[in-house]
Every structure is written in structure tokens, then in C-alpha cells.
Amino acid sequence: MARLLRPLTRGTTYTRLLHLWVPMLFVSVWLFIDMSKPWVPAVLLIPLGLIPAVRVGEGVQAQLLLTPGERGAQDAAITVAPSATWRDRLRTVLWLEARMALGAVTMGVTVWLPVLAVDLTRLSFGQVPDDNPLLPVSAAHWAYALLAPLALIALYAVVVGLGELVTAIARHLLGPSAAERVAALEERTERLLERTRIARELHDSIGHALTVAVVQAGAARATGDPEFTDRALLAIEDTGRTALEDLERVLGVLRESERPASRRPTLVEADRLLESARASGAKIDAEVTGPLEDVPGPVSREGYRILQESLTNVLRHAGSVPVGVRIGVEDRTLSLEVRNPLSAEIPGARGGSGLRGIRERAALLGGRARTGPDRGDWQVYVELPLR
């Protein structure tokens, strides 16, 4: 019983009833003007529904009154976008006609069923109504009092049922079209890709800074040389400052999604990475061929992060070892290679996400990445297309 009566306690039941009543205001105004042509409002809805902006207004009303709990949901079943195609416009016309028809039924039910309950009660007391077309009776009887609650129950059932029906129709006719679903899916995919990219950015930048800090601090403690300790602290300070700048930039993007991302480092600034690795004890032999400034922005930015992660892996797993860095820019390809002697612990052998991130970055740009042992060295080799 409590479950059957639950709709009485829900605000949605009454907002849906209000939504069904609204069209009848328009109809009532017309009937006041000309009662001989009650079909005119239904005809006027046809050109009205063909206006793209009407779908926005109907969607807003439906979300507010029919599905208030779904407002703001990413996957809301009722959209508030203007009609983009003729199919959307025809769906809006059908919706307006259906809403008016259900509104007329609702108005009739909510007016006549309460009147019927009152007249049944009057019949039970011996008063015979002569103006109720639903009661073609001429004799009163006390048993009519037993039928009066049935009219109210029918009113309750019809109102709740019409509310559910108009909501279902709204989801179908005002819901997103196939093109809108595809656009929403693409937008959601872009957001997920952006979150993945931000996660990789943080992993590469913060991971590099922490690795440099750990290596420098350990070396300074082991040597006990004040001059070396000063250089180590300076390297930790510079690397930490760079990591904080990256962190602030990423957090700014997360806080204000509409704001364009601040400038990300590119391969033109590769010297900063190489000097950071040298300050951490690695013996860097770098060779750059070709104009790095001509590399397209997305390729140059991802190349910087790939180089950063490669050097971080060397410092983390191999320590102070000779490292060969080769960056080449040709007509259609950017090649990047980082080699270092194999140590007892092979970089990436513990299944970290760094090497996987390198391969993912290369794949997103249509390139390829190769990581693993090669002729006695550990090699990271990446090729990225420039066009």
C-alpha cells in the first residue's frame, strides 16, 4: 500500500501535472476567442514546432517539470539543443501535438472526476444532479457513496499514469538524435583523452623531478663534499621549480576547463632536460641534427615528454652512467633515441607506466616506439611523423 501511495509524496507527480496543464492555457484563450473551431490550436502548433529554438524551450520545460532529478546530468535523456535537422523539427511538432492531446485529457479528467465524486456523494444523500453527463441516473441511493472513492482513485491513477506517459514520450521525441549522441560521445571521449594526457604529464614531470631530487640527495650525502652538495641542492631547486610550474599549469587547466592550456615545453628546450640529467650525475652525449624549431607543436611537445621520461628511467634504474641522446629532424620524421649501458636492473622491468606512456604518446601521433635491450645497451627509440 505504501508503495502505491508513494507518488502522492513525490514533487515530480505535481510538476508533471502542471506540465500537462500548461498547454490548456493556450487552448482556453483560443476557445474564448472562437469556440466554433477548437482544432485551430493544433494546426498552429505545426509551424511553431518547425522553429529550431522551440525545441530548446520545450526541452527546458521538460527537464524542469518532467525529469527534475536529471537536470545537469551528462547523459540526460531530454536535450535542450535547438533542432539541427528536419527530423528534429518533425519530432518537435509531434511532441507539441502529443503534449496538447494529453493536456486535454488531463484537463478533462481533473475537472470531471472530482465533480463525479461530489455528485455520487450527493446521490447517496438523495440529491439527484441534472447537469452531470457522467451520471445518467434519476434515482438516488445510499450505495452511491461507495462509488465516490473509486472516482478519486481513478483520478489518482490517471494523473500518475499520464505523468509517466508524457515523460516517456518526452524522452523519445525530445531526446538526443543519433547525431547528437555521436557528438556527445566524441566530447566525452575527448574529456577522457584529456584526463589521460594530464595524468601522463604529471607522471612525467613530477616523476622526473622526484627522481632527480632523490639521486642528487643520495649522491650529496654519500660524498660529503660541500661544493658538490651546493651543486646538488641547486639542481634539486631548479628541477623542483620546473615541476611546480608544470603542476600549476595542469591544475589551472583542471580548475578552469574553458581556459586554454598554458604553453607546454617543447624540444627546443631539451637542453634544460639534458643539463638536469647531467647535474644528477649522468654523462650525457647529445647530438641534435635538423631544425627543432620547425617541428610542429604537438610533435615537439610530446617529443619533449618522451625524452624526459627516457632520462628519468635512466636516472632511476641505471644511475650515473653514460647516456647517448640523438635527436634528428628530417623532412617527414622526428627521430629520438636514448641509449645507456644495461645495468643489473633493466629499466621498466618492474612494469611501471613510463615506458607504456612513451609508446602511447608515439601511437597517438601515428608514430612508433621501440624500447628494450639492443646490442648491450638499453634503448628507447621513437619515430614521430611531422606531417
Coordinates of C-alpha atoms in Angstrom, one line a residue:
M1 CA 0.0 0.0 0.0
A2 CA 2.8 2.4 0.9
R3 CA 4.4 1.8 -2.5
L4 CA 1.1 2.5 -4.3
L5 CA 0.7 5.8 -2.4
R6 CA 4.4 6.9 -2.8
P7 CA 3.7 9.1 -5.9
L8 CA 1.5 11.3 -3.7
T9 CA 4.6 12.3 -1.7
R10 CA 6.8 13.0 -4.7
G11 CA 7.0 16.5 -6.1
T12 CA 7.6 15.1 -9.6
T13 CA 3.9 14.0 -9.7
Y14 CA 2.7 17.5 -9.3
T15 CA 5.2 19.2 -11.5
R16 CA 4.2 16.7 -14.3
L17 CA 0.6 17.6 -13.7
L18 CA 1.5 21.3 -14.1
H19 CA 3.4 20.5 -17.3
L20 CA 0.2 18.8 -18.7
W21 CA -2.0 21.8 -17.7
V22 CA 0.2 24.5 -19.3
P23 CA -0.9 23.9 -23.0
M24 CA -4.5 24.2 -21.9
L25 CA -3.9 27.9 -21.1
F26 CA -3.3 28.5 -24.8
V27 CA -6.3 26.4 -25.8
S28 CA -8.5 28.2 -23.3
V29 CA -7.5 31.6 -24.7
W30 CA -8.4 30.4 -28.2
L31 CA -11.7 28.9 -27.1
F32 CA -12.6 32.2 -25.5
I33 CA -12.0 33.9 -28.9
D34 CA -13.7 31.3 -31.1
M35 CA -15.3 28.1 -29.7
S36 CA -16.5 27.0 -33.2
K37 CA -13.0 26.0 -34.3
P38 CA -11.4 24.1 -31.4
W39 CA -8.9 22.4 -33.9
V40 CA -7.1 25.7 -34.7
P41 CA -4.6 25.5 -31.8
A42 CA -3.5 22.0 -33.0
V43 CA -2.9 23.4 -36.5
L44 CA -0.9 26.4 -35.3
L45 CA 1.5 24.1 -33.4
I46 CA 2.8 22.7 -36.7
P47 CA 4.7 25.8 -37.9
L48 CA 5.6 26.6 -34.3
G49 CA 7.3 23.3 -33.9
L50 CA 9.4 23.8 -37.1
I51 CA 11.2 26.7 -35.4
P52 CA 14.6 25.3 -34.1
A53 CA 14.5 27.4 -30.9
V54 CA 11.2 25.9 -29.8
R55 CA 12.9 22.6 -29.1
V56 CA 15.1 24.4 -26.6
G57 CA 12.2 25.8 -24.7
E58 CA 10.3 22.5 -24.7
G59 CA 13.5 20.7 -23.5
V60 CA 14.0 23.2 -20.7
Q61 CA 10.3 22.8 -19.5
A62 CA 10.5 19.0 -19.8
Q63 CA 13.7 18.9 -17.8
L64 CA 12.4 21.2 -15.1
L65 CA 8.9 19.7 -14.7
L66 CA 9.1 16.1 -16.0
T67 CA 12.6 14.9 -15.0
P68 CA 13.9 17.4 -12.4
G69 CA 16.3 14.9 -11.0
E70 CA 18.2 14.5 -14.3
R71 CA 19.0 18.2 -14.8
G72 CA 22.7 18.8 -15.4
A73 CA 23.3 15.0 -15.9
Q74 CA 25.8 14.3 -18.7
D75 CA 23.6 11.6 -20.1
A76 CA 20.3 13.4 -19.7
A77 CA 17.5 11.8 -21.7
I78 CA 16.0 15.1 -22.7
T79 CA 18.1 17.6 -24.5
V80 CA 17.9 21.4 -24.6
A81 CA 19.6 21.9 -28.0
P82 CA 17.8 23.6 -31.0
S83 CA 16.6 21.5 -33.8
A84 CA 19.5 20.8 -36.1
T85 CA 17.8 18.7 -38.8
W86 CA 14.3 18.4 -40.3
R87 CA 13.9 15.2 -38.4
D88 CA 14.4 17.0 -35.1
R89 CA 11.8 19.6 -36.2
L90 CA 9.2 17.0 -37.1
R91 CA 9.9 15.3 -33.7
T92 CA 9.2 18.6 -32.0
V93 CA 5.9 19.0 -33.9
L94 CA 4.8 15.5 -32.9
W95 CA 5.8 16.4 -29.3
L96 CA 3.7 19.5 -29.3
E97 CA 0.7 17.7 -30.7
A98 CA 1.1 14.9 -28.2
R99 CA 1.5 17.3 -25.3
M100 CA -1.7 19.2 -26.3
A101 CA -3.7 15.9 -26.6
L102 CA -2.5 14.6 -23.3
G103 CA -3.2 18.0 -21.7
A104 CA -6.7 18.0 -23.0
V105 CA -7.2 14.5 -21.4
T106 CA -5.7 15.7 -18.2
M107 CA -7.8 18.8 -18.0
G108 CA -11.0 16.7 -18.6
V109 CA -10.0 14.1 -16.0
T110 CA -9.0 16.6 -13.3
V111 CA -12.2 18.5 -13.8
W112 CA -14.8 15.8 -14.2
L113 CA -13.6 13.1 -11.9
P114 CA -13.8 15.3 -8.8
V115 CA -17.2 16.5 -9.9
L116 CA -18.2 12.9 -10.3
A117 CA -17.1 12.1 -6.8
V118 CA -19.1 15.0 -5.4
D119 CA -22.2 14.1 -7.4
L120 CA -22.0 10.5 -6.3
T121 CA -21.9 11.7 -2.7
R122 CA -24.9 13.9 -3.3
L123 CA -26.8 11.0 -4.8
S124 CA -26.2 9.0 -1.6
F125 CA -28.0 11.8 0.3
G126 CA -31.0 11.9 -2.0
Q127 CA -30.0 14.8 -4.2
V128 CA -30.1 14.0 -8.0
P129 CA -27.8 16.1 -10.1
D130 CA -29.2 17.1 -13.5
D131 CA -26.1 18.6 -15.1
N132 CA -23.6 15.7 -15.0
P133 CA -23.3 13.8 -18.3
L134 CA -21.3 11.1 -16.5
L135 CA -24.3 10.2 -14.2
P136 CA -27.4 9.5 -16.3
V137 CA -29.4 8.4 -13.3
S138 CA -32.8 9.7 -12.0
A139 CA -33.0 8.0 -8.6
A140 CA -30.8 8.5 -5.5
H141 CA -29.5 5.6 -3.4
W142 CA -27.2 5.4 -0.4
A143 CA -24.9 2.9 -2.2
Y144 CA -23.6 5.7 -4.5
A145 CA -21.5 6.8 -1.5
L146 CA -19.4 3.6 -2.0
L147 CA -18.6 4.6 -5.6
A148 CA -17.4 8.1 -4.8
P149 CA -13.9 7.0 -3.5
L150 CA -13.5 5.0 -6.8
A151 CA -13.7 8.2 -8.8
L152 CA -10.9 9.7 -6.7
I153 CA -8.8 6.6 -7.0
A154 CA -9.3 6.7 -10.8
L155 CA -8.3 10.4 -10.7
Y156 CA -5.1 9.5 -8.9
A157 CA -4.3 6.6 -11.2
V158 CA -4.9 8.6 -14.4
V159 CA -2.9 11.6 -13.2
V160 CA 0.1 9.4 -12.3
G161 CA -0.2 7.4 -15.5
L162 CA -0.5 10.4 -17.7
G163 CA 2.6 11.9 -16.0
E164 CA 4.6 8.7 -16.7
L165 CA 3.3 8.6 -20.3
V166 CA 4.2 12.2 -21.1
T167 CA 7.6 11.7 -19.6
A168 CA 8.2 8.6 -21.8
I169 CA 7.1 10.5 -24.9
A170 CA 9.3 13.4 -24.0
R171 CA 12.3 11.1 -23.7
H172 CA 11.6 9.7 -27.1
L173 CA 10.7 12.9 -29.0
L174 CA 12.9 15.4 -27.2
G175 CA 15.7 13.0 -26.5
P176 CA 19.1 13.4 -28.4
S177 CA 19.1 12.4 -32.0
A178 CA 21.7 10.0 -33.4
A179 CA 23.9 12.8 -34.5
E180 CA 23.7 14.4 -31.0
R181 CA 24.6 11.1 -29.4
V182 CA 27.6 10.8 -31.6
A183 CA 28.7 14.3 -30.8
A184 CA 28.2 13.7 -27.0
L185 CA 30.2 10.5 -27.2
E186 CA 33.0 12.3 -29.1
E187 CA 33.0 15.1 -26.5
R188 CA 33.2 12.5 -23.6
T189 CA 36.0 10.7 -25.4
E190 CA 37.9 14.0 -25.7
R191 CA 37.5 14.6 -22.0
L192 CA 38.8 11.1 -21.2
L193 CA 41.7 11.6 -23.5
E194 CA 42.5 14.9 -21.9
R195 CA 42.4 13.4 -18.4
T196 CA 44.8 10.6 -19.6
R197 CA 47.1 13.2 -21.1
I198 CA 47.1 15.2 -17.9
A199 CA 47.9 12.1 -15.9
R200 CA 50.9 11.4 -18.2
E201 CA 52.0 15.0 -17.9
L202 CA 52.0 14.8 -14.1
H203 CA 53.7 11.4 -14.2
D204 CA 56.5 12.5 -16.5
S205 CA 57.1 15.9 -14.9
I206 CA 56.8 15.1 -11.2
G207 CA 58.4 11.7 -11.6
H208 CA 61.4 13.3 -13.3
A209 CA 61.7 16.0 -10.6
L210 CA 61.5 13.4 -7.7
T211 CA 64.0 11.1 -9.4
V212 CA 66.5 14.0 -9.8
A213 CA 65.9 15.0 -6.2
V214 CA 66.5 11.5 -4.9
V215 CA 69.6 10.9 -6.9
Q216 CA 71.1 14.3 -6.1
A217 CA 70.3 14.0 -2.4
G218 CA 71.8 10.5 -2.2
A219 CA 74.9 11.5 -4.0
A220 CA 75.4 14.6 -1.8
R221 CA 75.0 12.5 1.3
A222 CA 77.5 9.9 0.1
T223 CA 80.2 12.3 -1.0
G224 CA 80.1 14.7 1.9
D225 CA 81.7 17.3 -0.3
P226 CA 80.2 20.8 0.5
E227 CA 80.8 22.1 -3.1
F228 CA 79.1 19.0 -4.6
T229 CA 76.3 19.4 -2.1
D230 CA 75.7 23.0 -3.2
R231 CA 75.5 21.9 -6.8
A232 CA 73.1 19.1 -5.9
L233 CA 70.8 21.5 -4.0
L234 CA 70.9 23.9 -6.9
A235 CA 69.9 21.1 -9.3
I236 CA 67.1 20.0 -7.0
E237 CA 65.9 23.6 -6.7
D238 CA 65.8 24.1 -10.5
T239 CA 64.1 20.8 -11.2
G240 CA 61.6 21.3 -8.4
R241 CA 60.7 24.8 -9.7
T242 CA 60.1 23.5 -13.2
A243 CA 57.9 20.7 -11.8
L244 CA 55.9 23.2 -9.8
E245 CA 55.3 25.3 -12.9
D246 CA 54.1 22.2 -14.7
L247 CA 51.9 21.3 -11.8
E248 CA 50.4 24.8 -11.6
R249 CA 49.7 24.7 -15.3
V250 CA 47.9 21.4 -15.2
L251 CA 45.9 22.4 -12.1
G252 CA 44.9 25.6 -13.9
V253 CA 43.5 23.5 -16.7
L254 CA 41.6 21.3 -14.3
R255 CA 40.2 24.3 -12.4
E256 CA 39.0 26.2 -15.5
S257 CA 38.3 23.8 -18.3
E258 CA 37.3 26.5 -20.8
R259 CA 40.6 28.3 -20.4
P260 CA 43.3 27.3 -23.0
A261 CA 46.3 25.4 -21.5
S262 CA 49.4 27.4 -20.8
R263 CA 52.4 26.8 -23.0
R264 CA 53.9 23.4 -22.6
P265 CA 57.7 22.8 -23.0
T266 CA 58.9 21.6 -26.4
L267 CA 62.1 20.0 -27.8
V268 CA 63.6 23.5 -28.3
E269 CA 64.0 23.4 -24.5
A270 CA 65.6 20.0 -24.5
D271 CA 68.9 21.5 -23.1
R272 CA 67.1 22.1 -19.8
L273 CA 66.4 18.3 -19.5
L274 CA 70.0 17.4 -20.5
E275 CA 71.5 19.8 -18.0
S276 CA 69.2 18.4 -15.3
A277 CA 70.3 14.9 -16.1
R278 CA 74.0 15.9 -16.1
A279 CA 73.6 17.6 -12.8
S280 CA 72.2 14.3 -11.4
G281 CA 75.4 12.5 -12.4
A282 CA 74.6 11.1 -15.9
K283 CA 77.2 11.6 -18.6
I284 CA 75.2 12.9 -21.5
D285 CA 76.4 12.8 -25.0
A286 CA 73.8 14.6 -27.0
E287 CA 73.6 15.1 -30.8
V288 CA 70.9 17.2 -32.5
T289 CA 70.5 17.3 -36.2
G290 CA 67.9 19.4 -38.1
P291 CA 65.9 22.4 -37.1
L292 CA 64.0 21.7 -33.9
E293 CA 62.1 24.9 -34.1
D294 CA 60.4 23.7 -37.3
V295 CA 58.9 20.7 -35.6
P296 CA 55.1 21.0 -35.3
G297 CA 53.9 22.0 -31.8
P298 CA 52.1 18.7 -30.8
V299 CA 55.0 16.6 -32.0
S300 CA 57.6 18.8 -30.3
R301 CA 55.7 18.8 -27.0
E302 CA 55.2 15.0 -27.0
G303 CA 58.9 14.6 -28.0
Y304 CA 59.9 16.6 -25.0
R305 CA 57.9 14.4 -22.6
I306 CA 59.3 11.3 -24.2
L307 CA 62.8 12.5 -23.8
Q308 CA 62.0 13.5 -20.2
E309 CA 60.6 10.1 -19.3
S310 CA 63.6 8.3 -21.0
L311 CA 66.1 10.3 -19.0
T312 CA 64.1 9.7 -15.8
N313 CA 64.2 6.0 -16.4
V314 CA 68.0 6.1 -16.8
L315 CA 68.5 8.0 -13.6
R316 CA 66.0 5.8 -11.7
H317 CA 67.2 2.4 -12.9
A318 CA 70.8 2.8 -14.1
G319 CA 72.1 5.8 -12.1
S320 CA 75.2 7.7 -13.2
V321 CA 76.0 6.1 -16.5
P322 CA 77.0 7.3 -19.9
V323 CA 73.9 8.2 -21.9
G324 CA 73.7 8.8 -25.6
V325 CA 70.9 11.1 -26.9
R326 CA 70.2 11.5 -30.6
I327 CA 67.5 13.8 -31.9
G328 CA 67.1 14.1 -35.6
V329 CA 64.7 16.2 -37.7
E330 CA 64.2 15.1 -41.3
D331 CA 61.7 16.1 -43.9
R332 CA 58.9 14.0 -42.6
T333 CA 60.1 12.4 -39.4
L334 CA 61.4 13.3 -36.0
S335 CA 63.6 10.5 -34.6
L336 CA 64.6 10.4 -30.9
E337 CA 67.0 7.8 -29.4
V338 CA 68.2 7.4 -25.8
R339 CA 70.8 4.7 -25.1
N340 CA 72.6 3.7 -21.9
P341 CA 74.5 0.6 -20.8
L342 CA 72.4 -2.2 -19.4
S343 CA 72.5 -2.4 -15.6
A344 CA 71.6 -5.2 -13.2
E345 CA 68.1 -3.7 -13.1
I346 CA 66.6 -3.3 -16.6
P347 CA 64.7 0.0 -16.8
G348 CA 60.9 -0.7 -16.8
A349 CA 61.3 -4.3 -15.7
R350 CA 59.1 -3.6 -12.7
G351 CA 56.2 -2.9 -15.0
G352 CA 56.0 0.9 -14.4
S353 CA 53.8 3.1 -16.6
G354 CA 56.7 5.2 -18.0
L355 CA 57.6 3.1 -21.0
R356 CA 53.9 2.4 -21.7
G357 CA 53.3 6.1 -21.7
I358 CA 56.1 6.6 -24.3
R359 CA 54.5 4.0 -26.5
E360 CA 51.1 5.6 -26.1
R361 CA 52.4 9.1 -26.9
A362 CA 54.0 7.8 -30.1
A363 CA 50.9 5.9 -31.1
L364 CA 48.6 8.9 -30.6
L365 CA 50.7 10.8 -33.1
G366 CA 50.8 8.0 -35.6
G367 CA 54.4 7.1 -34.8
R368 CA 56.2 4.1 -33.3
A369 CA 58.3 3.5 -30.3
R370 CA 60.8 0.7 -29.5
T371 CA 62.1 0.1 -26.0
G372 CA 64.3 -2.7 -24.7
P373 CA 67.8 -4.2 -24.8
D374 CA 69.8 -3.5 -28.0
R375 CA 73.5 -4.6 -28.6
G376 CA 74.4 -4.5 -24.9
D377 CA 72.5 -1.2 -24.2
W378 CA 69.1 -0.2 -23.1
Q379 CA 67.4 1.7 -25.9
V380 CA 64.4 3.9 -26.3
Y381 CA 63.9 4.7 -30.0
V382 CA 60.9 6.7 -31.2
E383 CA 59.9 7.9 -34.7
L384 CA 57.1 10.6 -35.0
P385 CA 55.7 11.8 -38.3
L386 CA 55.9 15.5 -38.9
R387 CA 53.0 15.6 -41.4

